[in-house]
PDB file of C-alpha atoms in Angstrom:
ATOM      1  CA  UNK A  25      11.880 -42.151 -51.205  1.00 52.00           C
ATOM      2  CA  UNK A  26      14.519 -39.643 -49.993  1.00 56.00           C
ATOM      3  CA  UNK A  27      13.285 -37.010 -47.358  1.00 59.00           C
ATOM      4  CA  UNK A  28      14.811 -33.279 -47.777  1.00 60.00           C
ATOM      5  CA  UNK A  29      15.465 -31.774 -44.481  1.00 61.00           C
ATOM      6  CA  UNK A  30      13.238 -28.334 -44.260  1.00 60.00           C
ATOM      7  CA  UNK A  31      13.922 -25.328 -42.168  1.00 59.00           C
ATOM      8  CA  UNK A  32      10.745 -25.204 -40.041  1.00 57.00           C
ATOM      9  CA  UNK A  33       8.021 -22.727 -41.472  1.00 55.00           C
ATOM     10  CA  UNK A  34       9.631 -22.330 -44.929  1.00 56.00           C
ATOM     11  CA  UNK A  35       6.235 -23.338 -45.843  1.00 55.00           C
ATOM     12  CA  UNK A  36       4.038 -20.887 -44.764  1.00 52.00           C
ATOM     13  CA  UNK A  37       5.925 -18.428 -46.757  1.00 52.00           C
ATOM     14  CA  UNK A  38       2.422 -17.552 -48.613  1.00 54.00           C
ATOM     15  CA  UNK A  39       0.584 -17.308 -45.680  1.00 51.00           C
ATOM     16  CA  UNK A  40      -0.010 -13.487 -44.487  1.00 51.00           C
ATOM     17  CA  UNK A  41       1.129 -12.651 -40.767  1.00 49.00           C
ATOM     18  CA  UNK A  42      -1.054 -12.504 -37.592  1.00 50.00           C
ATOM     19  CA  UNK A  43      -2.589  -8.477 -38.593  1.00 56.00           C
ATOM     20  CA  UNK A  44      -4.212  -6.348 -35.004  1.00 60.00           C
ATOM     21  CA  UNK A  45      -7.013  -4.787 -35.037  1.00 59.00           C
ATOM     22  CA  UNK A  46      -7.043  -0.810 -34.786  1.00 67.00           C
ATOM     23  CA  UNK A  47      -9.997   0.322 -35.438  1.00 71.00           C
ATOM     24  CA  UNK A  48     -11.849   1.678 -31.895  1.00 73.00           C
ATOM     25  CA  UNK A  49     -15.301  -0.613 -32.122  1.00 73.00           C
ATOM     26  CA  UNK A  50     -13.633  -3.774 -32.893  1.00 73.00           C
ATOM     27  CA  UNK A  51     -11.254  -3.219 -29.679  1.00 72.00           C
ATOM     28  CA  UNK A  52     -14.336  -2.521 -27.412  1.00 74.00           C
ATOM     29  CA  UNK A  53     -16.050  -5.844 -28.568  1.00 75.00           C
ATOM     30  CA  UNK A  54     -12.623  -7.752 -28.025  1.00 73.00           C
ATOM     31  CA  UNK A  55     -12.198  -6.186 -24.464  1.00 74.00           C
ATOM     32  CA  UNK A  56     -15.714  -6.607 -23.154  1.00 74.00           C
ATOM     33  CA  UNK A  57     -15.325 -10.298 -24.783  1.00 72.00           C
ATOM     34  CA  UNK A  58     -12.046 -11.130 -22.832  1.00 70.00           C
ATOM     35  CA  UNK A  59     -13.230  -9.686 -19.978  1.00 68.00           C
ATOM     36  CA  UNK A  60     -16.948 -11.642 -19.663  1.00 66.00           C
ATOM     37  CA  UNK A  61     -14.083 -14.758 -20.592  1.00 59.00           C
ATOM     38  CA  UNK A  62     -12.408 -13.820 -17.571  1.00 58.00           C
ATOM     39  CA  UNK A  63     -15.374 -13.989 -15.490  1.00 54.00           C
ATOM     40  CA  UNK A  64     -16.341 -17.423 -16.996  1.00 54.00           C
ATOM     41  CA  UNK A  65     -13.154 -18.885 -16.133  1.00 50.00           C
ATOM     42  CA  UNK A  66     -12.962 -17.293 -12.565  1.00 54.00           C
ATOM     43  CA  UNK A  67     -15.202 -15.335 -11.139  1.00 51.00           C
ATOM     44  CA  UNK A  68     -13.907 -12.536  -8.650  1.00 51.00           C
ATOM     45  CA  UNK A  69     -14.924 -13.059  -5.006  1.00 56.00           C
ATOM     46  CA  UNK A  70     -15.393 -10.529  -2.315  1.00 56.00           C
ATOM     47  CA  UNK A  71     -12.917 -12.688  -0.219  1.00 59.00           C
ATOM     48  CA  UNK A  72      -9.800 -12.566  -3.113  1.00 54.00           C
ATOM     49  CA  UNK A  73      -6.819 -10.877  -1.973  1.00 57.00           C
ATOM     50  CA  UNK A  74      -5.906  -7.958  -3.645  1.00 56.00           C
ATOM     51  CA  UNK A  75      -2.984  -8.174  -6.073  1.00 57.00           C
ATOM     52  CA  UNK A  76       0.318  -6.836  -4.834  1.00 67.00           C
ATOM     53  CA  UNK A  77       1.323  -3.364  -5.183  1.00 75.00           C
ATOM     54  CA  UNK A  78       4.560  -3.073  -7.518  1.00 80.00           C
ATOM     55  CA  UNK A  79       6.732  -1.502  -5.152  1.00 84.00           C
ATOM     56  CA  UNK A  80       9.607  -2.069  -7.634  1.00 86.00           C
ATOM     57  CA  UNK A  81       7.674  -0.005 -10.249  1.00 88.00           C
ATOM     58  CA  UNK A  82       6.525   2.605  -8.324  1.00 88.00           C
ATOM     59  CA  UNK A  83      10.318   3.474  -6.626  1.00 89.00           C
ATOM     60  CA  UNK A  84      11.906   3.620  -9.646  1.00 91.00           C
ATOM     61  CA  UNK A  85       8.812   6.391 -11.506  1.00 91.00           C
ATOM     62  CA  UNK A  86       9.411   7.926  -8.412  1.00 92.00           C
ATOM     63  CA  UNK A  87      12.986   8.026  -8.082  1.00 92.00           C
ATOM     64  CA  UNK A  88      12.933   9.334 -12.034  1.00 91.00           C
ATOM     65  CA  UNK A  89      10.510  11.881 -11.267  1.00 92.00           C
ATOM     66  CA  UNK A  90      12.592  13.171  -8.145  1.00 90.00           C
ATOM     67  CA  UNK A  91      16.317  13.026  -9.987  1.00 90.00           C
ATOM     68  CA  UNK A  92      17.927  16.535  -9.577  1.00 84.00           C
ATOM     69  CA  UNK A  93      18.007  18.327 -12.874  1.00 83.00           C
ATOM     70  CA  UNK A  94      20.134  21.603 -14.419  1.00 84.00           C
ATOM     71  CA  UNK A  95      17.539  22.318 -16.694  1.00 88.00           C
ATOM     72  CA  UNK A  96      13.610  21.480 -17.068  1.00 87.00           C
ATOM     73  CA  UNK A  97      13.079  18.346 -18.657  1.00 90.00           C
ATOM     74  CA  UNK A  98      10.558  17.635 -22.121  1.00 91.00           C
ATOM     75  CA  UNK A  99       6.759  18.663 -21.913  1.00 90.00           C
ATOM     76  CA  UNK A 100       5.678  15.180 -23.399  1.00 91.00           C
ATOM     77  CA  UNK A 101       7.787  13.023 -20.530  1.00 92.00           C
ATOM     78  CA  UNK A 102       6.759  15.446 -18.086  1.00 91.00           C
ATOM     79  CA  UNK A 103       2.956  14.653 -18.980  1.00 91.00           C
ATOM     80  CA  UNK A 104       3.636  10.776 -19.438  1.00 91.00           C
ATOM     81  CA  UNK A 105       5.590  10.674 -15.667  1.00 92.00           C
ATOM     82  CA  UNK A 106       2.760  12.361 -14.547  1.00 92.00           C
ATOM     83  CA  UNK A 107       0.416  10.484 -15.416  1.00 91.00           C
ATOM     84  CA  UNK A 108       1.832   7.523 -13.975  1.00 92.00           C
ATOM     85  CA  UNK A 109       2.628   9.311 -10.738  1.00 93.00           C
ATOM     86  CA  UNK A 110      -1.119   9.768 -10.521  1.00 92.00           C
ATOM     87  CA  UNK A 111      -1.664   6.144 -11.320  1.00 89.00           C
ATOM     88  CA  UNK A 112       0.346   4.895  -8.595  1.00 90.00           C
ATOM     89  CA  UNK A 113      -0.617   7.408  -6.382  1.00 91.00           C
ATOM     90  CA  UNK A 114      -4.485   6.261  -6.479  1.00 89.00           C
ATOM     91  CA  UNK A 115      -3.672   2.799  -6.232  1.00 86.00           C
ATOM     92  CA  UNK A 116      -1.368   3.394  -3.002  1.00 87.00           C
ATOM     93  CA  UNK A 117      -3.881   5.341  -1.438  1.00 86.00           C
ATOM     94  CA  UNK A 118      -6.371   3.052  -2.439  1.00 82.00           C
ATOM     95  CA  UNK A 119      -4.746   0.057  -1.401  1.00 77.00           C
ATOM     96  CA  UNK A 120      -3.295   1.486   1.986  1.00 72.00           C
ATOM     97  CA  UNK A 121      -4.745  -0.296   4.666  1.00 63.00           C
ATOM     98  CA  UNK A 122      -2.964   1.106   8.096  1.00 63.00           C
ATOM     99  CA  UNK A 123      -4.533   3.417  10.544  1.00 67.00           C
ATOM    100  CA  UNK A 124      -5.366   7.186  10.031  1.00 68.00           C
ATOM    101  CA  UNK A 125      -4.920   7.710  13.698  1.00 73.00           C
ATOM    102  CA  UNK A 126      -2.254   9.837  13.424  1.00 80.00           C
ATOM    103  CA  UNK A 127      -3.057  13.517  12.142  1.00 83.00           C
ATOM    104  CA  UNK A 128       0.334  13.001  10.013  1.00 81.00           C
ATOM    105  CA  UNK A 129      -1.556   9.814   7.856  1.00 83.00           C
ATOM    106  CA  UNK A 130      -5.295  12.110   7.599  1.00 85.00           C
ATOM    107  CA  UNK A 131      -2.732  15.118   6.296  1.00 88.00           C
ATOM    108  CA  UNK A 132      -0.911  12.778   3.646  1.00 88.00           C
ATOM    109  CA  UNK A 133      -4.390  11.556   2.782  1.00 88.00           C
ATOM    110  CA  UNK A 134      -5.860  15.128   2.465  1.00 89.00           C
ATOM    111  CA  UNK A 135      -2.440  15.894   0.551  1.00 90.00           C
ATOM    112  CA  UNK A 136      -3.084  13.142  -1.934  1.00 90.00           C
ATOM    113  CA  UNK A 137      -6.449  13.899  -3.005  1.00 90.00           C
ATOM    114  CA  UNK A 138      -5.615  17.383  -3.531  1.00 91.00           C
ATOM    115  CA  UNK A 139      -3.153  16.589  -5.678  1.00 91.00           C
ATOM    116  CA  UNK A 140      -5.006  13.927  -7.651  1.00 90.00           C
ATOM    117  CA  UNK A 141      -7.858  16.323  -7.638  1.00 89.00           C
ATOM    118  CA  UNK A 142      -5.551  19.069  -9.282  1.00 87.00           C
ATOM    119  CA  UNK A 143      -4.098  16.357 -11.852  1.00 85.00           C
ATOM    120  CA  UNK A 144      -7.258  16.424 -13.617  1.00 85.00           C
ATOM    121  CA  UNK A 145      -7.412  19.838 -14.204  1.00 85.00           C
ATOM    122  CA  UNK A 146      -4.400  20.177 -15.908  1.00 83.00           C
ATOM    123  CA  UNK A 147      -4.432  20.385 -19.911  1.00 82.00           C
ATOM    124  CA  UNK A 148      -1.917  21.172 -22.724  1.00 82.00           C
ATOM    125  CA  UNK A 149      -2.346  24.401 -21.941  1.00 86.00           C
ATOM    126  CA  UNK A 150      -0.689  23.942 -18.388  1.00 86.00           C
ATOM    127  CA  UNK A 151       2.815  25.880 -18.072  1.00 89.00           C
ATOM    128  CA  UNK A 152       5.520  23.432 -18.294  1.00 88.00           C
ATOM    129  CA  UNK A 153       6.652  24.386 -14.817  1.00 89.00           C
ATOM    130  CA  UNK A 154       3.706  24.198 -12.972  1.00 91.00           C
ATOM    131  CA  UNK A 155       2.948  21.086 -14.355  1.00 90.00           C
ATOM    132  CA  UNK A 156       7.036  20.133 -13.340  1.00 91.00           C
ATOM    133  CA  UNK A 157       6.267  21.093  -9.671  1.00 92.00           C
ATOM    134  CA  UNK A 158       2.715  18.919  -9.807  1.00 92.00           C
ATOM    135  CA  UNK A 159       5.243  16.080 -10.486  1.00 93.00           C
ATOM    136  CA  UNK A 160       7.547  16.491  -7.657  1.00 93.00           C
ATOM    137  CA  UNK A 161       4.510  16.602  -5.510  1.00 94.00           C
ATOM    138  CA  UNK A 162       2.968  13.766  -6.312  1.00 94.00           C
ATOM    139  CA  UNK A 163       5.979  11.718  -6.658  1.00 94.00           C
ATOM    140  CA  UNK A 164       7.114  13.058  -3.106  1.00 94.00           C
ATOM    141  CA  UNK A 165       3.677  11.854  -1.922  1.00 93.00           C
ATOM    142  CA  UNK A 166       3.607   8.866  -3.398  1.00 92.00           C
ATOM    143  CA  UNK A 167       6.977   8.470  -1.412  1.00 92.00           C
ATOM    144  CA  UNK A 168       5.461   9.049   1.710  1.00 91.00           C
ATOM    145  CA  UNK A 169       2.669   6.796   0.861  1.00 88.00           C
ATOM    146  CA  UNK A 170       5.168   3.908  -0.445  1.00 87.00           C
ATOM    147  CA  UNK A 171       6.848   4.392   2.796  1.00 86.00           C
ATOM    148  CA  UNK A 172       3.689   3.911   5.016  1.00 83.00           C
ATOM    149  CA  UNK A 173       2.391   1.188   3.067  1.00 78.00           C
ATOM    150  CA  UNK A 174       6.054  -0.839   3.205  1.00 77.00           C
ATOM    151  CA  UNK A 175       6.167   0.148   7.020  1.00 77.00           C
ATOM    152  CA  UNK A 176       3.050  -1.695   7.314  1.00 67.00           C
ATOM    153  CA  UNK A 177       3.882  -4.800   5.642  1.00 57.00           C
ATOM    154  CA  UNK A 178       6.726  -5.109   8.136  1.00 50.00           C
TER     155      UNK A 178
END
């Protein structure tokens, strides 16, 4: 008996490949399913630490977001900065655990839920510039609040 050397998976040539699911209801089911798994396996304590903020992340959105520019960049990268802006914005003023002692900290607090607050109200409709200057405020406030929250760490 002589053995012929294969190249590995030659033989699932027939087989079809791994196909996603796109449909809306199927991807509900499959989230609510991995997340009850999740709770099976390990189930969240009042006591867990929180997972770390993403400093890296959230410096370099910001540091896109504040780049000097010539000309007003695209509507679609605009919205899609934006929206992560907001993202890390709520987290970092979620997360930030230091003291509000100062009137400084209440003002950057007051600051950032304005700004979230106004973040929802802006549609398709929004003028390209206004929504450009919503972006440099929220990514100069998430600065701030980057800033306060790596001060604190220290």
């Amino acid at each position: 008996m002589k053995l012929t050397p294969r190249t590995p998976g030659t033989h699932w040539r027939d087989r079809v490949g791994p196909s996603f699911v796109s449909d809306a209801d199927t991807l509900r089911r499959l989230r609510a399913a991995l997340s009850r798994w999740r709770l099976q396996e390990r189930p969240v304590t009042a006591g867990d630490p929180a997972p770390p903020i993403d400093v890296a992340t959230i410096s370099r959105t910001v540091d896109e977001a504040l780049d000097q520019r010539t000309a007003l960049p695209e509507r679609e990268w605009v919205d899609a900065t934006v929206f992560l802006l907001r993202g890390h914005l709520e987290l970092l003023v979620r997360e930030y655990r230091g003291t509000t002692d100062t009137s400084a900290v209440r003002q950057l607090h007051r600051d950032a839920y304005a700004l979230l607050e106004l973040g929802r109200r802006f549609t398709a409709d929004t003028p390209p510039l206004h929504l450009y200057e919503l972006m440099l405020a929220l990514a100069t406030t998430a600065h701030a609040f980057l800033a306060l929250h790596q001060k604190g760490r220290a």
